[in-house]
Amino acid sequence: MKILIVKRDKLGDLLLTTPMLAWLRAALPQAQIDVLANDYNAWVLDGNTQPHKVWVLPRVRHAGKLRIGAALQTARMIWQMRREHYDWVIVGNGEESPRAIERGLSVKGRNTVSYCKSAADWPRLSHALPAPRGMHESRSVAALAEVIGLKLPEALPAPLYILPESGRAFAQQWLASNGVQAQGYVVLGLGARRAKKQPSTEQVLRWAEQIHARWGLKTLFMWTPGKSDNPLYPGDDEVAEPVLAANSPYILPFRGPLKEAIALVWSARTSIFPDSGLMHFAAASPGGVLGFFAETAISPSPAQWGPIGPRAHYLEADKAVAELSDEAVFDKLARLID
């Protein structure tokens, strides 16, 4: 049996597909299980031996410009995938994604499976399924494979990310240059894109002081650079700048690329992140994560997007994370640190 999982969206979403890959590998040890990703997210699977092959499509449009070479490379790769004659092409999204469905259909497998709002809109799908409600994204994606004849287990494997050796080397060098030992700090990150979903400046400063007083740990402070009103890439400078201006002896600022940030998360005692891709990576790390959610009546809910794994916890605020009490936060932190 040949199976292709189409996963062309965000980094955290691809990470949440690794439980499905591990389940399929265990349930179908003789099957060929491949993944179709793109050059933006495919590195999430580097070192992961669950898929046999990861097809990496280049972005045909980048910065608003058509890349002719990338378009030709994509056409050639689609032709190569058609020659595989996949038995099942599974569009691995928890809800309808028209672009992903079109990409899955272009492979021309014997069966193409996807969630969609209306089966009538996608007559070329062999299995047009209604998206489940109230299910975690990782389980929604995995449930698509039940059409093969498998039964979704009560518990899926945890998400898996293999930290590359270059990441370990970077973390060792960065920590040594800043006089910090591995496991000697807690990562506290922003990057939720909405102010209500991330801690306030006052909380960051207060928590860093309390973390040091209680456990003797530093706080490695991460944030997304830029202004919050940037329509394309909202940043966290409004919260970060006063934190940096306070010049706290307990805070180490880090404003670096994503892969390097993940490497530092892997060496932390534990991490604190609002709902974001980094939260999911931290959940898969040795130290685990405390995630934050807010106003989930109109924002993503932890029931669907909460961090998962053996060391994953979260808190949900009614309106904003700024409402959360220090007592509630440190009760969860103690479970991760102690």
Tab-separated table of C-alpha atoms in Angstrom:
chain	number	residue	atom	x	y	z
A	1	MET	CA	0.000	0.000	0.000
A	2	LYS	CA	1.222	3.477	-0.884
A	3	ILE	CA	0.004	6.475	1.132
A	4	LEU	CA	0.764	10.167	0.588
A	5	ILE	CA	0.001	12.749	3.283
A	6	VAL	CA	-0.373	16.283	1.885
A	7	LYS	CA	0.701	18.880	4.445
A	8	ARG	CA	1.509	22.267	2.970
A	9	ASP	CA	0.566	24.655	5.790
A	10	LYS	CA	2.118	26.023	8.984
A	11	LEU	CA	5.018	24.619	10.987
A	12	GLY	CA	3.035	23.770	14.108
A	13	ASP	CA	0.362	22.104	11.971
A	14	LEU	CA	2.940	19.807	10.383
A	15	LEU	CA	4.348	18.978	13.813
A	16	LEU	CA	0.832	17.980	14.917
A	17	THR	CA	0.723	15.546	11.993
A	18	THR	CA	3.655	13.500	13.349
A	19	PRO	CA	1.374	11.545	15.749
A	20	MET	CA	-0.565	10.356	12.694
A	21	LEU	CA	2.660	9.354	10.941
A	22	ALA	CA	3.835	7.358	13.962
A	23	TRP	CA	0.459	5.626	14.260
A	24	LEU	CA	0.365	4.711	10.561
A	25	ARG	CA	3.942	3.448	10.658
A	26	ALA	CA	3.103	1.147	13.594
A	27	ALA	CA	-0.237	0.006	12.148
A	28	LEU	CA	1.033	-0.507	8.575
A	29	PRO	CA	4.718	-1.466	8.865
A	30	GLN	CA	4.903	-2.664	5.246
A	31	ALA	CA	3.210	0.378	3.714
A	32	GLN	CA	5.019	3.153	1.871
A	33	ILE	CA	4.084	6.332	3.739
A	34	ASP	CA	5.246	9.581	2.132
A	35	VAL	CA	4.620	13.256	2.902
A	36	LEU	CA	4.165	16.167	0.518
A	37	ALA	CA	5.347	19.365	2.202
A	38	ASN	CA	6.793	22.633	0.928
A	39	ASP	CA	10.124	24.374	1.318
A	40	TYR	CA	8.695	26.411	4.186
A	41	ASN	CA	7.718	23.585	6.518
A	42	ALA	CA	9.446	20.379	5.356
A	43	TRP	CA	12.400	20.821	7.743
A	44	VAL	CA	10.062	19.963	10.637
A	45	LEU	CA	10.420	16.327	9.506
A	46	ASP	CA	14.226	16.351	9.159
A	47	GLY	CA	15.590	13.262	10.909
A	48	ASN	CA	12.125	11.771	11.357
A	49	THR	CA	12.196	8.185	10.043
A	50	GLN	CA	8.427	7.663	10.114
A	51	PRO	CA	7.838	8.789	6.500
A	52	HIS	CA	9.705	6.924	3.759
A	53	LYS	CA	10.064	10.067	1.680
A	54	VAL	CA	9.288	13.752	2.037
A	55	TRP	CA	8.498	15.471	-1.250
A	56	VAL	CA	9.460	19.152	-0.936
A	57	LEU	CA	7.699	21.533	-3.288
A	58	PRO	CA	9.214	24.987	-3.814
A	59	ARG	CA	7.073	28.068	-3.441
A	60	VAL	CA	6.024	29.111	-6.930
A	61	ARG	CA	5.134	32.596	-5.715
A	62	HIS	CA	7.410	34.382	-3.272
A	63	ALA	CA	7.195	38.030	-2.206
A	64	GLY	CA	4.441	38.501	-4.801
A	65	LYS	CA	6.612	37.327	-7.701
A	66	LEU	CA	6.213	34.255	-9.900
A	67	ARG	CA	9.298	32.020	-9.831
A	68	ILE	CA	9.496	30.306	-13.228
A	69	GLY	CA	12.162	27.827	-12.120
A	70	ALA	CA	10.094	26.818	-9.104
A	71	ALA	CA	7.011	26.344	-11.299
A	72	LEU	CA	8.937	23.999	-13.611
A	73	GLN	CA	10.367	22.102	-10.651
A	74	THR	CA	6.874	21.719	-9.182
A	75	ALA	CA	5.476	20.371	-12.462
A	76	ARG	CA	8.305	17.846	-12.686
A	77	MET	CA	7.792	16.711	-9.089
A	78	ILE	CA	4.020	16.296	-9.543
A	79	TRP	CA	4.730	14.119	-12.577
A	80	GLN	CA	7.126	12.009	-10.477
A	81	MET	CA	4.517	11.601	-7.743
A	82	ARG	CA	1.912	10.480	-10.275
A	83	ARG	CA	4.281	7.718	-11.326
A	84	GLU	CA	4.193	6.403	-7.744
A	85	HIS	CA	0.514	5.474	-8.250
A	86	TYR	CA	-0.477	6.181	-4.662
A	87	ASP	CA	-3.363	4.112	-3.341
A	88	TRP	CA	-4.368	6.858	-0.896
A	89	VAL	CA	-3.714	10.585	-0.997
A	90	ILE	CA	-4.771	12.118	2.322
A	91	VAL	CA	-5.098	15.903	2.526
A	92	GLY	CA	-3.999	16.269	6.146
A	93	ASN	CA	-5.963	19.275	7.372
A	94	GLY	CA	-8.501	19.377	10.178
A	95	GLU	CA	-10.885	21.375	7.998
A	96	GLU	CA	-11.373	22.258	4.337
A	97	SER	CA	-8.302	23.737	2.655
A	98	PRO	CA	-9.043	24.365	-1.049
A	99	ARG	CA	-5.416	24.848	-2.078
A	100	ALA	CA	-4.328	21.700	-0.278
A	101	ILE	CA	-7.198	19.723	-1.829
A	102	GLU	CA	-6.225	20.897	-5.311
A	103	ARG	CA	-2.646	19.886	-4.638
A	104	GLY	CA	-3.750	16.461	-3.439
A	105	LEU	CA	-5.959	15.931	-6.475
A	106	SER	CA	-3.105	16.897	-8.797
A	107	VAL	CA	-1.212	13.769	-7.713
A	108	LYS	CA	-4.022	11.617	-9.178
A	109	GLY	CA	-3.937	8.830	-6.609
A	110	ARG	CA	-6.456	6.001	-6.696
A	111	ASN	CA	-8.262	7.579	-3.736
A	112	THR	CA	-8.065	11.169	-2.478
A	113	VAL	CA	-9.405	11.935	0.993
A	114	SER	CA	-10.136	15.309	2.561
A	115	TYR	CA	-12.453	17.183	4.870
A	116	CYS	CA	-14.686	19.648	3.061
A	117	LYS	CA	-17.762	21.744	3.724
A	118	SER	CA	-19.733	20.295	0.826
A	119	ALA	CA	-18.990	17.106	-1.095
A	120	ALA	CA	-20.742	18.650	-4.101
A	121	ASP	CA	-17.969	21.240	-4.323
A	122	TRP	CA	-15.321	18.522	-4.739
A	123	PRO	CA	-16.666	15.794	-7.046
A	124	ARG	CA	-13.157	14.521	-7.807
A	125	LEU	CA	-12.570	13.517	-4.185
A	126	SER	CA	-13.155	9.817	-3.645
A	127	HIS	CA	-13.844	10.499	0.034
A	128	ALA	CA	-15.235	13.957	0.879
A	129	LEU	CA	-15.728	13.950	4.632
A	130	PRO	CA	-17.355	16.442	7.019
A	131	ALA	CA	-14.851	17.932	9.443
A	132	PRO	CA	-15.273	16.634	12.999
A	133	ARG	CA	-16.234	18.977	15.813
A	134	GLY	CA	-14.689	19.205	19.259
A	135	MET	CA	-11.664	17.102	18.340
A	136	HIS	CA	-8.020	18.059	18.738
A	137	GLU	CA	-6.322	18.952	15.470
A	138	SER	CA	-3.870	16.050	15.750
A	139	ARG	CA	-6.749	13.567	16.084
A	140	SER	CA	-8.831	15.219	13.358
A	141	VAL	CA	-5.984	14.814	10.892
A	142	ALA	CA	-5.285	11.234	11.971
A	143	ALA	CA	-8.964	10.326	11.744
A	144	LEU	CA	-8.800	10.827	7.972
A	145	ALA	CA	-6.860	7.555	7.768
A	146	GLU	CA	-9.818	5.573	9.092
A	147	VAL	CA	-11.090	5.350	5.505
A	148	ILE	CA	-8.215	2.917	4.890
A	149	GLY	CA	-9.837	0.536	7.371
A	150	LEU	CA	-7.922	1.478	10.518
A	151	LYS	CA	-9.457	2.399	13.862
A	152	LEU	CA	-8.228	5.594	15.498
A	153	PRO	CA	-6.617	4.666	18.839
A	154	GLU	CA	-7.750	6.262	22.080
A	155	ALA	CA	-4.303	7.837	22.466
A	156	LEU	CA	-1.983	8.826	19.636
A	157	PRO	CA	1.807	9.021	19.993
A	158	ALA	CA	3.178	12.379	21.098
A	159	PRO	CA	4.393	14.899	18.483
A	160	LEU	CA	7.980	14.303	17.412
A	161	TYR	CA	10.673	16.772	16.405
A	162	ILE	CA	14.315	15.739	16.041
A	163	LEU	CA	16.618	18.588	17.051
A	164	PRO	CA	19.495	18.664	14.538
A	165	GLU	CA	23.097	18.576	15.679
A	166	SER	CA	23.568	22.123	14.404
A	167	GLY	CA	20.820	23.229	16.817
A	168	ARG	CA	22.504	21.528	19.745
A	169	ALA	CA	25.814	23.158	18.843
A	170	PHE	CA	24.201	26.590	18.599
A	171	ALA	CA	22.486	26.210	21.981
A	172	GLN	CA	25.716	25.122	23.658
A	173	GLN	CA	27.620	28.052	22.201
A	174	TRP	CA	24.926	30.626	22.977
A	175	LEU	CA	24.446	29.457	26.550
A	176	ALA	CA	28.200	29.355	27.198
A	177	SER	CA	28.652	32.890	25.859
A	178	ASN	CA	25.856	34.086	28.172
A	179	GLY	CA	27.066	32.212	31.236
A	180	VAL	CA	24.031	29.943	31.548
A	181	GLN	CA	23.892	26.175	31.964
A	182	ALA	CA	21.501	23.893	30.110
A	183	GLN	CA	18.390	23.381	32.267
A	184	GLY	CA	19.345	26.561	34.141
A	185	TYR	CA	16.588	28.715	32.673
A	186	VAL	CA	12.942	28.906	31.709
A	187	VAL	CA	11.963	30.170	28.259
A	188	LEU	CA	9.207	32.778	28.357
A	189	GLY	CA	7.991	33.669	24.883
A	190	LEU	CA	5.516	35.995	23.228
A	191	GLY	CA	4.448	35.758	19.602
A	192	ALA	CA	0.700	35.114	19.872
A	193	ARG	CA	-0.123	37.906	17.366
A	194	ARG	CA	-2.910	39.140	19.640
A	195	ALA	CA	-2.186	41.041	22.845
A	196	LYS	CA	-4.962	39.297	24.776
A	197	LYS	CA	-3.245	35.934	24.277
A	198	GLN	CA	0.140	36.877	25.687
A	199	PRO	CA	1.386	38.009	29.107
A	200	SER	CA	1.776	41.678	29.903
A	201	THR	CA	5.058	43.463	30.495
A	202	GLU	CA	4.348	43.468	34.232
A	203	GLN	CA	3.706	39.726	34.266
A	204	VAL	CA	6.927	38.984	32.397
A	205	LEU	CA	8.998	41.024	34.859
A	206	ARG	CA	7.190	39.651	37.918
A	207	TRP	CA	7.351	36.035	36.813
A	208	ALA	CA	11.059	36.256	35.959
A	209	GLU	CA	11.810	37.539	39.460
A	210	GLN	CA	9.691	34.826	41.087
A	211	ILE	CA	11.194	32.061	38.942
A	212	HIS	CA	14.641	33.107	40.073
A	213	ALA	CA	13.610	33.444	43.731
A	214	ARG	CA	11.889	30.050	43.844
A	215	TRP	CA	14.115	27.892	41.640
A	216	GLY	CA	17.266	29.914	41.003
A	217	LEU	CA	16.556	29.893	37.273
A	218	LYS	CA	17.021	32.646	34.724
A	219	THR	CA	14.282	33.590	32.251
A	220	LEU	CA	15.180	33.488	28.570
A	221	PHE	CA	12.830	36.026	27.039
A	222	MET	CA	11.800	35.560	23.385
A	223	TRP	CA	9.579	37.772	21.260
A	224	THR	CA	8.623	38.413	17.653
A	225	PRO	CA	10.164	41.689	16.452
A	226	GLY	CA	7.920	44.325	14.942
A	227	LYS	CA	4.837	46.379	15.719
A	228	SER	CA	1.529	44.768	16.630
A	229	ASP	CA	-0.340	46.645	13.872
A	230	ASN	CA	1.768	45.134	11.073
A	231	PRO	CA	-0.928	43.377	8.959
A	232	LEU	CA	1.450	40.706	7.609
A	233	TYR	CA	3.737	39.925	10.544
A	234	PRO	CA	2.457	41.382	13.819
A	235	GLY	CA	5.242	41.803	16.342
A	236	ASP	CA	5.599	42.117	20.098
A	237	ASP	CA	7.793	45.195	20.456
A	238	GLU	CA	5.189	47.045	22.579
A	239	VAL	CA	5.524	44.393	25.292
A	240	ALA	CA	9.196	43.574	24.763
A	241	GLU	CA	10.671	47.083	24.790
A	242	PRO	CA	9.688	47.960	28.370
A	243	VAL	CA	10.838	44.500	29.509
A	244	LEU	CA	14.258	45.163	28.023
A	245	ALA	CA	14.305	48.704	29.393
A	246	ALA	CA	13.813	47.335	32.916
A	247	ASN	CA	17.249	45.690	32.601
A	248	SER	CA	16.258	42.864	34.938
A	249	PRO	CA	19.200	40.734	36.147
A	250	TYR	CA	16.971	37.655	35.863
A	251	ILE	CA	16.129	38.059	32.154
A	252	LEU	CA	18.184	37.020	29.132
A	253	PRO	CA	16.728	38.451	25.899
A	254	PHE	CA	16.821	36.411	22.706
A	255	ARG	CA	15.667	37.851	19.397
A	256	GLY	CA	16.809	35.351	16.833
A	257	PRO	CA	15.694	33.027	14.047
A	258	LEU	CA	13.088	30.345	14.674
A	259	LYS	CA	15.341	27.291	14.418
A	260	GLU	CA	17.806	28.765	16.900
A	261	ALA	CA	14.916	29.648	19.231
A	262	ILE	CA	13.740	26.033	19.110
A	263	ALA	CA	17.262	24.859	19.944
A	264	LEU	CA	17.272	26.996	23.093
A	265	VAL	CA	13.829	25.666	24.030
A	266	TRP	CA	15.273	22.136	23.857
A	267	SER	CA	17.856	22.951	26.550
A	268	ALA	CA	15.445	24.780	28.887
A	269	ARG	CA	14.073	23.442	32.160
A	270	THR	CA	10.650	24.241	30.736
A	271	SER	CA	8.925	26.882	28.607
A	272	ILE	CA	5.979	29.283	28.716
A	273	PHE	CA	4.298	30.262	25.439
A	274	PRO	CA	0.963	31.636	24.306
A	275	ASP	CA	-0.950	29.719	21.638
A	276	SER	CA	1.515	29.620	18.721
A	277	GLY	CA	3.691	27.312	16.674
A	278	LEU	CA	6.509	27.646	19.202
A	279	MET	CA	4.133	26.432	21.922
A	280	HIS	CA	3.709	23.143	20.044
A	281	PHE	CA	7.453	22.730	19.554
A	282	ALA	CA	8.004	23.415	23.255
A	283	ALA	CA	5.384	20.776	24.096
A	284	ALA	CA	7.481	18.260	22.160
A	285	SER	CA	10.705	19.321	23.922
A	286	PRO	CA	12.216	17.542	26.956
A	287	GLY	CA	11.118	20.352	29.297
A	288	GLY	CA	7.538	20.632	28.062
A	289	VAL	CA	5.430	23.767	28.062
A	290	LEU	CA	2.825	25.843	29.829
A	291	GLY	CA	0.585	27.271	27.113
A	292	PHE	CA	-1.811	30.218	27.314
A	293	PHE	CA	-5.226	30.643	25.674
A	294	ALA	CA	-7.714	33.502	25.978
A	295	GLU	CA	-11.247	34.407	24.898
A	296	THR	CA	-11.718	30.998	23.324
A	297	ALA	CA	-15.376	31.691	22.518
A	298	ILE	CA	-14.095	33.577	19.471
A	299	SER	CA	-10.430	32.472	19.374
A	300	PRO	CA	-8.855	29.034	18.872
A	301	SER	CA	-9.732	26.691	21.708
A	302	PRO	CA	-7.304	24.405	23.564
A	303	ALA	CA	-9.756	21.583	22.872
A	304	GLN	CA	-8.584	21.827	19.252
A	305	TRP	CA	-5.190	23.518	19.478
A	306	GLY	CA	-3.909	22.872	23.007
A	307	PRO	CA	-0.338	21.633	23.498
A	308	ILE	CA	-0.085	17.839	23.637
A	309	GLY	CA	2.565	15.522	25.007
A	310	PRO	CA	3.647	14.038	28.336
A	311	ARG	CA	4.786	17.422	29.683
A	312	ALA	CA	2.174	19.757	28.233
A	313	HIS	CA	-0.054	22.003	30.344
A	314	TYR	CA	-2.140	25.064	29.578
A	315	LEU	CA	-4.188	27.798	31.204
A	316	GLU	CA	-7.239	29.415	29.677
A	317	ALA	CA	-8.186	33.022	30.456
A	318	ASP	CA	-11.681	34.410	30.107
A	319	LYS	CA	-10.692	37.578	28.250
A	320	ALA	CA	-6.919	38.024	28.361
A	321	VAL	CA	-3.820	36.300	29.724
A	322	ALA	CA	-3.159	39.446	31.751
A	323	GLU	CA	-6.064	38.315	33.978
A	324	LEU	CA	-4.332	35.093	35.052
A	325	SER	CA	-3.173	35.038	38.650
A	326	ASP	CA	0.436	34.339	39.552
A	327	GLU	CA	-0.821	31.556	41.796
A	328	ALA	CA	-2.451	29.730	38.873
A	329	VAL	CA	0.612	30.174	36.685
A	330	PHE	CA	3.075	28.969	39.300
A	331	ASP	CA	0.934	26.006	40.254
A	332	LYS	CA	1.305	24.755	36.667
A	333	LEU	CA	4.986	25.746	36.464
A	334	ALA	CA	5.777	23.806	39.622
A	335	ARG	CA	4.473	20.628	37.998
A	336	LEU	CA	6.912	21.118	35.143
A	337	ILE	CA	9.937	22.324	37.104
A	338	ASP	CA	9.804	20.404	40.369
